Coordinates of C-alpha atoms and ligand atoms in Angstrom, one line a residue:
M1398 CA 158.0 103.8 62.7
A1399 CA 155.5 101.4 64.3
S1400 CA 154.4 104.0 66.8
D1401 CA 154.0 106.5 63.8
A1402 CA 151.7 104.0 62.0
M1403 CA 149.7 103.4 65.3
S1404 CA 149.3 107.2 65.8
I1405 CA 148.1 107.6 62.2
F1406 CA 145.7 104.8 62.6
L1407 CA 144.3 106.3 65.9
Y1408 CA 144.2 109.7 64.3
V1409 CA 142.2 108.4 61.3
L1410 CA 139.9 106.4 63.7
Y1411 CA 139.3 109.5 65.8
S1412 CA 138.6 111.8 62.8
L1413 CA 136.3 109.2 61.3
S1414 CA 134.2 109.0 64.5
I1415 CA 134.0 112.8 64.7
F1416 CA 132.9 113.0 61.1
L1417 CA 130.3 110.3 61.4
F1418 CA 129.0 111.8 64.6
T1419 CA 128.7 115.3 63.0
F1420 CA 127.2 113.9 59.8
F1421 CA 124.5 112.0 61.6
L1422 CA 123.8 114.9 63.9
F1423 CA 123.3 117.1 60.9
R1424 CA 121.2 114.5 59.2
T1425 CA 118.9 114.3 62.2
T1426 CA 118.7 118.1 62.4
A1427 CA 118.1 118.2 58.7
N1428 CA 115.3 115.6 58.9
R1429 CA 113.6 117.6 61.6
R1430 CA 113.7 120.7 59.6
R1431 CA 113.6 119.2 56.2
S1432 CA 110.3 120.9 55.3
R1433 CA 112.0 124.3 55.6
L1434 CA 115.5 123.5 54.4
P1435 CA 116.3 124.6 50.8
P1436 CA 115.9 121.5 48.6
G1437 CA 119.0 119.5 47.7
N1438 CA 121.0 116.4 48.4
L1439 CA 123.4 115.6 51.3
G1440 CA 125.1 112.9 49.3
L1441 CA 127.1 110.0 50.8
P1442 CA 127.8 109.7 54.5
L1443 CA 131.1 111.5 55.4
L1444 CA 131.9 112.6 51.8
G1445 CA 128.6 114.2 51.0
E1446 CA 128.9 115.6 47.4
T1447 CA 132.6 116.6 47.7
L1448 CA 133.8 114.2 45.0
Q1449 CA 131.1 115.3 42.6
L1450 CA 132.1 118.9 43.2
I1451 CA 135.8 118.2 42.6
S1452 CA 135.2 116.2 39.5
A1453 CA 132.7 118.7 38.0
Y1454 CA 135.4 121.5 38.2
K1455 CA 137.9 119.4 36.1
T1456 CA 136.0 120.5 33.0
E1457 CA 136.3 123.9 31.3
N1458 CA 132.8 124.8 32.3
P1459 CA 133.1 127.6 35.0
E1460 CA 130.1 126.6 37.1
P1461 CA 129.1 122.9 36.5
F1462 CA 128.4 121.9 40.1
I1463 CA 126.1 124.8 40.8
D1464 CA 124.5 124.9 37.3
D1465 CA 123.4 121.3 37.7
R1466 CA 121.8 121.8 41.1
V1467 CA 120.3 125.2 40.2
S1468 CA 118.5 123.6 37.3
K1469 CA 117.2 120.7 39.6
F1470 CA 116.4 122.6 42.8
G1471 CA 116.5 126.4 42.1
A1472 CA 118.9 129.2 43.0
V1473 CA 119.2 128.1 46.6
F1474 CA 120.0 124.5 47.5
T1475 CA 121.4 122.3 50.2
T1476 CA 124.5 120.1 49.8
H1477 CA 127.3 118.6 51.9
V1478 CA 130.8 119.4 50.9
F1479 CA 134.3 119.3 52.6
G1480 CA 132.8 117.7 55.6
E1481 CA 129.9 120.1 56.2
A1482 CA 126.3 120.5 55.3
T1483 CA 126.2 123.7 53.3
V1484 CA 123.5 125.9 51.8
F1485 CA 124.6 127.3 48.4
S1486 CA 123.1 130.5 47.0
A1487 CA 123.1 131.6 43.4
D1488 CA 120.5 134.2 44.2
P1489 CA 121.7 137.9 44.3
E1490 CA 119.1 138.9 46.8
I1491 CA 120.0 136.1 49.2
N1492 CA 123.7 136.8 48.6
R1493 CA 123.2 140.4 49.6
L1494 CA 121.4 139.4 52.8
I1495 CA 124.3 137.1 53.6
L1496 CA 126.9 139.7 53.0
I1497 CA 125.2 142.6 54.8
N1498 CA 124.3 140.6 57.8
E1499 CA 127.9 139.7 58.6
G1500 CA 128.3 139.6 62.4
K1501 CA 124.5 139.6 62.9
L1502 CA 123.2 136.5 61.2
F1503 CA 126.3 135.1 59.6
E1504 CA 130.0 135.2 60.2
S1505 CA 132.9 134.5 57.8
S1506 CA 134.2 131.0 58.0
Y1507 CA 137.4 129.9 56.2
P1508 CA 138.7 126.4 55.8
G1509 CA 141.2 125.3 58.5
S1510 CA 144.1 125.4 56.1
I1511 CA 143.5 129.1 55.3
S1512 CA 142.9 130.2 58.9
N1513 CA 146.0 128.4 60.2
L1514 CA 148.2 129.9 57.5
L1515 CA 146.9 133.4 57.7
G1516 CA 147.1 133.7 61.5
R1517 CA 144.3 134.7 63.9
H1518 CA 145.0 138.4 63.8
S1519 CA 144.5 138.8 60.1
L1520 CA 141.7 141.1 58.9
L1521 CA 139.9 138.1 57.2
L1522 CA 139.5 136.3 60.5
M1523 CA 138.9 139.3 62.9
R1524 CA 135.4 139.8 64.2
G1525 CA 133.3 142.5 65.9
N1526 CA 134.5 145.9 66.7
L1527 CA 138.1 145.2 66.1
H1528 CA 137.2 144.0 62.6
K1529 CA 135.2 147.2 62.0
R1530 CA 138.1 149.4 63.1
M1531 CA 140.7 147.6 61.1
H1532 CA 138.6 147.3 58.0
S1533 CA 138.0 151.0 57.9
L1534 CA 141.7 151.7 58.6
T1535 CA 142.6 149.4 55.6
M1536 CA 139.9 151.2 53.4
S1537 CA 141.2 154.6 54.4
F1538 CA 144.7 153.5 53.4
A1539 CA 143.7 152.3 50.0
N1540 CA 141.0 154.9 49.0
S1541 CA 141.0 157.0 45.8
S1542 CA 142.6 160.1 47.3
I1543 CA 145.6 158.1 48.8
I1544 CA 146.0 156.3 45.5
K1545 CA 145.8 159.6 43.6
D1546 CA 148.3 161.3 45.9
H1547 CA 151.0 158.7 46.2
L1548 CA 150.2 155.1 45.4
L1549 CA 149.7 155.7 41.7
V1550 CA 153.3 157.0 41.2
D1551 CA 154.7 153.7 42.6
I1552 CA 152.2 151.6 40.6
D1553 CA 153.2 153.3 37.4
R1554 CA 157.0 153.1 38.2
L1555 CA 157.0 149.4 39.2
V1556 CA 154.9 148.3 36.3
R1557 CA 157.3 150.0 33.9
L1558 CA 160.4 148.8 35.7
N1559 CA 159.3 145.2 35.4
M1560 CA 158.2 145.4 31.8
E1561 CA 161.6 146.8 30.8
S1562 CA 163.1 143.3 31.1
W1563 CA 160.4 141.6 29.0
S1564 CA 161.4 140.0 25.7
G1565 CA 160.5 136.9 23.7
R1566 CA 158.6 134.2 25.6
I1567 CA 157.3 135.1 29.0
L1568 CA 154.9 133.5 31.5
L1569 CA 152.5 136.3 32.0
L1570 CA 151.0 135.1 35.3
D1571 CA 154.5 134.9 36.8
E1572 CA 155.4 138.4 35.6
A1573 CA 152.1 139.8 36.9
K1574 CA 152.8 138.1 40.2
K1575 CA 156.2 139.7 40.5
I1576 CA 154.7 143.1 39.8
T1577 CA 151.8 142.8 42.2
F1578 CA 154.1 141.4 45.0
Q1579 CA 156.5 144.3 44.6
L1580 CA 153.6 146.8 44.6
T1581 CA 152.0 145.3 47.7
V1582 CA 155.3 145.2 49.6
K1583 CA 155.9 148.8 48.6
Q1584 CA 152.4 149.9 49.7
L1585 CA 152.5 148.0 53.0
M1586 CA 156.1 148.6 54.1
S1587 CA 157.8 151.0 51.6
F1588 CA 160.3 148.4 50.4
D1589 CA 161.5 148.7 46.8
P1590 CA 162.3 145.5 44.9
C1591 CA 165.5 143.9 46.2
E1592 CA 166.9 140.5 47.1
W1593 CA 164.9 140.5 50.3
T1594 CA 161.6 141.1 48.5
E1595 CA 162.5 138.3 46.0
N1596 CA 163.2 135.8 48.8
L1597 CA 160.0 136.8 50.6
M1598 CA 158.0 136.2 47.5
K1599 CA 159.4 132.7 47.1
E1600 CA 158.2 131.9 50.6
Y1601 CA 154.8 133.5 49.9
M1602 CA 154.3 131.2 47.0
L1603 CA 154.9 128.2 49.1
L1604 CA 152.6 129.6 51.8
I1605 CA 149.7 130.1 49.3
E1606 CA 150.0 126.6 47.9
G1607 CA 149.0 125.3 51.3
F1608 CA 145.6 127.1 51.3
F1609 CA 143.8 124.3 49.5
T1610 CA 145.3 121.3 51.2
V1611 CA 144.3 119.1 54.1
P1612 CA 145.4 121.1 57.1
F1613 CA 147.3 118.1 58.7
P1614 CA 151.1 118.3 58.4
L1615 CA 151.1 114.5 58.8
F1616 CA 149.2 113.9 55.5
S1617 CA 150.3 116.7 53.3
G1618 CA 153.8 117.7 52.2
T1619 CA 152.4 120.9 50.6
Y1620 CA 150.8 121.9 53.9
R1621 CA 154.1 121.1 55.8
R1622 CA 156.0 123.3 53.4
A1623 CA 153.4 126.0 53.7
I1624 CA 153.6 126.0 57.5
K1625 CA 157.4 126.3 57.3
A1626 CA 157.2 129.1 54.8
R1627 CA 154.7 130.9 57.0
T1628 CA 157.1 130.8 59.9
K1629 CA 159.9 132.3 57.7
V1630 CA 157.6 135.0 56.3
A1631 CA 156.4 135.9 59.9
E1632 CA 160.0 136.1 61.1
E1633 CA 161.0 138.5 58.3
L1634 CA 157.9 140.6 58.9
R1635 CA 158.5 140.7 62.7
L1636 CA 162.0 142.1 62.1
V1637 CA 160.5 144.9 59.9
V1638 CA 157.8 145.6 62.5
R1639 CA 160.4 145.9 65.3
E1640 CA 162.6 148.2 63.3
R1641 CA 159.7 150.4 62.3
R1642 CA 158.4 150.5 65.9
K1643 CA 161.8 151.9 67.0
E1644 CA 161.6 154.5 64.2
S1645 CA 158.1 155.4 65.2
E1646 CA 159.2 155.9 68.8
R1647 CA 161.9 158.3 67.4
G1648 CA 159.0 160.2 65.7
E1649 CA 159.9 159.0 62.2
R1650 CA 156.9 158.2 60.0
K1651 CA 156.6 156.5 56.6
N1652 CA 153.6 156.9 54.3
D1653 CA 152.6 153.3 54.1
M1654 CA 150.1 150.8 55.7
L1655 CA 152.5 150.1 58.5
G1656 CA 152.8 153.8 59.1
A1657 CA 149.0 154.1 59.3
L1658 CA 148.9 151.3 61.8
F1659 CA 151.5 153.0 64.0
D1660 CA 149.5 156.2 63.7
E1661 CA 146.5 154.7 65.4
D1662 CA 147.7 155.9 68.8
G1663 CA 151.2 156.8 68.1
N1664 CA 152.4 153.4 69.5
G1665 CA 151.5 150.8 66.9
G1666 CA 147.9 151.4 67.6
G1667 CA 148.4 149.4 70.8
F1668 CA 148.9 146.3 68.6
S1669 CA 151.5 143.7 69.5
D1670 CA 154.2 142.6 67.1
E1671 CA 152.3 139.4 66.5
E1672 CA 149.0 141.2 65.6
L1673 CA 150.8 143.5 63.2
V1674 CA 152.6 140.6 61.5
D1675 CA 149.4 138.6 61.0
F1676 CA 147.7 141.7 59.7
L1677 CA 150.4 142.5 57.1
L1678 CA 150.8 138.9 56.1
A1679 CA 147.2 138.5 55.2
L1680 CA 147.0 141.8 53.4
L1681 CA 149.8 140.7 51.2
V1682 CA 148.1 137.4 50.5
A1683 CA 144.7 139.1 49.7
G1684 CA 146.1 141.6 47.3
Y1685 CA 148.8 139.6 45.5
D1686 CA 147.2 136.5 44.0
T1687 CA 143.9 138.2 43.1
T1688 CA 145.3 141.2 41.3
S1689 CA 148.0 139.2 39.3
T1690 CA 145.4 136.7 38.1
I1691 CA 143.0 139.4 37.0
M1692 CA 145.9 141.1 35.1
T1693 CA 146.7 137.8 33.3
L1694 CA 143.1 137.0 32.5
A1695 CA 142.3 140.5 31.2
V1696 CA 145.2 140.0 28.6
K1697 CA 143.9 136.5 27.7
F1698 CA 140.3 137.7 27.2
L1699 CA 141.5 140.7 25.1
T1700 CA 143.8 138.5 23.0
E1701 CA 140.8 136.3 22.2
T1702 CA 138.6 139.4 21.4
P1703 CA 140.7 141.4 18.8
L1704 CA 138.1 144.1 18.4
A1705 CA 138.1 144.9 22.1
L1706 CA 142.0 144.9 22.1
A1707 CA 142.0 147.3 19.2
Q1708 CA 139.6 149.7 20.9
L1709 CA 141.6 149.5 24.1
K1710 CA 144.9 150.2 22.3
E1711 CA 143.2 153.2 20.6
E1712 CA 142.2 154.6 24.0
H1713 CA 145.7 154.2 25.5
D1714 CA 147.6 155.3 22.4
E1715 CA 145.7 158.6 22.6
I1716 CA 146.7 159.0 26.3
R1717 CA 150.4 158.2 25.4
A1718 CA 150.4 160.5 22.5
R1719 CA 149.4 163.4 24.8
K1720 CA 152.1 162.5 27.3
G1721 CA 155.1 161.5 25.2
E1722 CA 157.0 158.2 25.6
S1723 CA 158.0 158.2 29.2
E1724 CA 155.8 160.5 31.3
A1725 CA 154.1 158.7 34.2
L1726 CA 150.4 158.3 34.3
Q1727 CA 148.5 160.8 36.5
W1728 CA 145.1 160.4 38.2
E1729 CA 143.5 162.4 35.4
D1730 CA 144.8 159.9 32.8
Y1731 CA 143.2 157.0 34.9
K1732 CA 140.0 158.9 34.9
A1733 CA 140.1 159.3 31.1
M1734 CA 140.0 155.5 30.4
P1735 CA 136.2 154.8 29.9
F1736 CA 136.6 151.7 27.7
T1737 CA 139.4 150.4 30.0
Q1738 CA 136.8 150.5 32.9
C1739 CA 134.4 148.4 30.7
V1740 CA 137.3 145.9 30.2
V1741 CA 138.0 145.8 33.9
N1742 CA 134.4 145.2 34.8
E1743 CA 134.0 142.5 32.2
T1744 CA 137.2 140.8 33.2
L1745 CA 136.1 140.8 36.9
R1746 CA 132.6 139.5 35.9
V1747 CA 133.8 136.6 33.6
A1748 CA 137.0 135.7 35.6
N1749 CA 135.4 135.7 39.1
I1750 CA 138.7 135.4 40.9
I1751 CA 136.8 135.0 44.2
S1752 CA 134.1 132.7 43.1
G1753 CA 132.0 133.1 46.3
V1754 CA 132.3 133.5 50.0
F1755 CA 131.8 131.1 52.8
R1756 CA 129.9 132.1 55.9
R1757 CA 128.4 130.3 59.0
A1758 CA 124.9 130.9 60.3
I1759 CA 125.2 132.1 63.9
T1760 CA 121.4 131.7 64.5
D1761 CA 118.6 130.0 62.6
V1762 CA 118.0 132.3 59.5
D1763 CA 114.8 132.5 57.6
I1764 CA 115.3 133.5 54.0
K1765 CA 112.7 133.4 51.2
G1766 CA 110.6 130.8 52.9
Y1767 CA 113.5 128.5 53.9
T1768 CA 115.4 128.1 57.2
I1769 CA 119.2 127.9 57.3
P1770 CA 119.9 126.1 60.6
K1771 CA 122.2 127.7 63.1
G1772 CA 125.8 126.4 62.7
W1773 CA 125.3 125.5 59.0
K1774 CA 127.8 126.7 56.4
V1775 CA 126.6 129.0 53.6
F1776 CA 128.2 129.6 50.3
A1777 CA 127.2 132.8 48.5
S1778 CA 128.2 132.2 44.9
L1779 CA 129.2 135.5 43.3
R1780 CA 130.2 133.7 40.1
A1781 CA 126.9 131.9 39.6
V1782 CA 125.2 135.3 39.6
H1783 CA 127.7 136.9 37.3
L1784 CA 127.3 134.1 34.8
N1785 CA 123.5 134.0 34.9
Q1786 CA 121.7 134.7 31.6
E1787 CA 118.9 136.2 33.5
Y1788 CA 121.1 139.2 34.5
Y1789 CA 123.6 139.3 31.6
K1790 CA 122.7 138.6 28.0
D1791 CA 125.1 135.9 26.6
A1792 CA 126.5 135.8 30.1
R1793 CA 129.4 133.5 29.4
S1794 CA 131.1 135.6 26.7
F1795 CA 133.6 138.3 27.2
N1796 CA 131.8 141.4 26.0
P1797 CA 133.2 144.7 27.5
W1798 CA 130.8 146.8 25.4
R1799 CA 127.9 145.6 27.7
W1800 CA 129.3 148.1 30.3
Q1801 CA 129.2 151.1 28.0
M1802 CA 125.8 152.2 29.3
N1803 CA 127.6 153.7 32.2
T1804 CA 129.7 156.0 30.0
T1805 CA 127.6 156.4 26.8
G1806 CA 124.1 155.7 27.9
S1807 CA 123.8 152.7 25.5
G1808 CA 123.5 149.0 26.6
T1809 CA 121.3 147.5 29.3
S1810 CA 122.1 147.9 33.0
P1811 CA 122.2 144.8 35.2
P1812 CA 120.1 145.2 38.4
V1813 CA 121.8 146.6 41.5
N1814 CA 123.6 144.1 43.7
V1815 CA 124.1 141.7 40.8
F1816 CA 127.7 142.7 40.1
T1817 CA 129.7 142.0 43.3
P1818 CA 133.3 140.8 42.3
F1819 CA 134.5 142.5 45.5
G1820 CA 131.8 141.1 47.8
G1821 CA 129.7 143.5 49.9
G1822 CA 128.7 144.5 53.4
P1823 CA 131.2 144.9 56.3
R1824 CA 133.7 142.6 54.6
R1825 CA 133.7 144.3 51.2
C1826 CA 137.2 144.1 49.7
P1827 CA 139.1 147.1 51.0
G1828 CA 141.5 146.8 48.1
Y1829 CA 138.9 147.2 45.3
E1830 CA 140.0 150.6 44.0
L1831 CA 143.7 149.6 44.3
A1832 CA 143.0 146.5 42.2
R1833 CA 141.1 148.5 39.5
V1834 CA 143.8 151.1 39.3
G1835 CA 146.6 148.5 39.2
L1836 CA 144.9 146.6 36.4
S1837 CA 144.3 149.8 34.4
V1838 CA 147.9 151.0 34.7
F1839 CA 149.1 147.5 33.8
L1840 CA 146.9 147.4 30.7
H1841 CA 148.1 150.9 29.7
H1842 CA 151.7 149.9 29.6
M1843 CA 151.1 146.5 28.2
V1844 CA 149.2 147.7 25.1
T1845 CA 151.3 150.8 24.5
R1846 CA 154.6 149.0 24.7
F1847 CA 154.0 145.6 23.3
S1848 CA 152.3 143.4 20.8
W1849 CA 152.1 139.8 21.7
V1850 CA 150.7 136.4 20.6
P1851 CA 150.0 133.3 22.8
A1852 CA 153.0 131.0 22.8
E1853 CA 150.8 128.0 23.2
E1854 CA 147.2 127.0 24.0
D1855 CA 146.3 127.6 27.6
K1856 CA 143.0 126.9 29.3
L1857 CA 141.2 128.4 32.2
L1858 CA 140.8 126.3 35.4
F1859 CA 138.3 127.2 38.0
F1860 CA 139.1 125.0 41.0
P1861 CA 140.3 125.4 43.7
T1862 CA 141.1 128.9 42.4
T1863 CA 140.6 130.6 39.0
R1864 CA 143.8 130.6 36.9
T1865 CA 145.2 129.3 33.6
Q1866 CA 146.8 125.9 33.4
K1867 CA 150.1 127.0 32.0
R1868 CA 150.5 130.5 33.6
Y1869 CA 149.6 132.0 30.2
P1870 CA 152.8 131.8 28.0
I1871 CA 153.0 134.6 25.4
V1872 CA 155.6 135.9 23.1
V1873 CA 156.0 139.7 23.4
Q1874 CA 157.5 142.2 20.9
P1875 CA 158.1 145.8 21.6
R1876 CA 155.8 148.1 19.6
T1877 CA 157.7 150.3 17.1
P1878 CA 156.3 152.8 14.6
S1879 CA 156.6 150.0 11.9
N1880 CA 154.9 147.5 14.2
L1881 CA 152.0 149.3 15.6
M1882 CA 149.5 146.5 15.9
Ligands
HEM985 C1 140.9 141.7 41.5 C2 141.3 141.8 42.7 C3 140.5 141.5 43.9 C4 139.3 140.8 44.1 C5 138.5 140.1 43.0 C6 139.0 140.8 45.5 C7 137.9 140.2 46.0 C8 137.6 140.2 47.3 C9 136.3 139.7 47.9 C10 135.2 139.1 47.1 C11 136.4 139.9 49.2 C12 135.3 139.6 50.2 C13 135.6 138.3 51.1 C14 134.5 138.0 52.0 O1 133.4 138.7 52.0 O2 134.6 137.1 52.8 C15 137.7 140.5 49.5 C16 138.1 140.7 50.8 C17 139.4 141.3 51.1 N1 140.3 141.8 50.2 FE1 140.1 141.7 48.2 N2 140.0 141.4 46.2 C18 140.9 141.9 45.3 C19 142.1 142.6 45.5 C20 142.5 143.0 46.8 C21 143.6 143.9 47.1 C22 144.5 144.6 46.0 C23 143.7 143.9 48.4 C24 144.8 144.7 49.2 C25 144.5 145.7 49.9 C26 142.6 143.2 49.0 C27 142.4 143.0 50.3 C28 141.3 142.3 50.9 C29 141.1 142.1 52.3 C30 142.1 142.4 53.4 C31 139.9 141.4 52.4 C32 139.2 141.0 53.7 C33 138.2 142.0 54.2 C34 137.5 141.5 55.4 O3 137.4 140.4 55.7 O4 137.1 142.5 56.1 N3 141.9 142.6 48.0 N4 138.4 140.7 48.4

């Protein structure tokens, strides 16, 4: 016990001295270059402005920390958060430069908790040529023609299967998570829902909870549990990979992501089991939480905007009327959902599931008259741009009709590079089309099968991730001819 206390004390002392050393080093560097650094405030020693950031996001305002500084300093400013001097950008042009110069001027940089839990062979942490190769492999697996030819069938089937058990009060976020987890496991490894996928999902939830904690098992029970869950998930995935490697050696091939990886050179792409496990584990993380949250928030925004919900229902009722009660959606049906695509865009814009991306400057970078010093962190805020009045009239309201110019020629079009919910450049989300199709199919079955009301008030939270406080409880009722609204 005494030796535990002593090691904690020594550990804290050691961390403190590293923090102070780094902080003063940055301060000195910052002073030297102050004239060319973006304006801003480094805050308190050690803490910087981290506490201001955390307390700002306790409100219902989606972007208080950035709004406040943009009004004082402009769209690009300097701050110091989570132990590092960081340049924040709310400027679409600068964001674009940051995103397209991945690997040249900047490289992605995730907090320690996320990197440790994902594993170093995940796509999100790969760099250079290997990243290029694996990113394009992932893109080719999730592109429109693959979705059209075989993923859509599973999406439609699994969404309907899950909705069959809905009745009375449900927590929509939990239901959406179940659906997206099952979908992703199916797409990656061809497993249909079973006890194994359910247990795996429970471990995944624990793993994801560890993302926004202090990455020291000694200090955080959540992080400890997440590490344990990661080990269990990796063990399970390793067994799958080994089994599939044997099948592949026998010439058997499944039409899923793992199959695509084995196809690379007929022998697991030359990848080790460890590499394949990290890769799959991270893809499951990237697709699961994001898509389920966007499904839930789309329903919340529609519930609060009855005219939009009515128009969406009309679009989907027409499709259903053509197809009868139980026929599965086809690619042509997905392509005949113009208003749904406005709803999808507007949900992505207002919800901003990924509020922005962190990068690190790998050299001194001159942008718009400022210099971002080598080694500094950069945060390209996608949300600050999406919620800027300059680019979107009445930017903080949910208004799907603003996107109708793309289909009807009315409305005003935002400038290019302003709408970037899936990022951009070499790290652009490879699952963007899959997410859009998944959400559209989910909305189709939701509005054609059910009417619903919120079971209680629930509010949006924006930190550390975008979600609703109570997982959006609603009461659902099957739609019948006498209950069409
Ligand atoms: C609404 C749903 C989604 C949103 C808003 C979203 C957003 C994003 C964003 C902004 C990035 C860029 C991160 C960066 O530049 O550092 C990204 C990357 C990524 N996304 Fe998505 N995503 C969604 C769904 C999905 C799905 C369904 C998949 C599954 C295939 C997926 C897989 C990935 C992966 C693997 C990366 C890392 C790419 C890389 O670093 O090269 N995402 N996503």
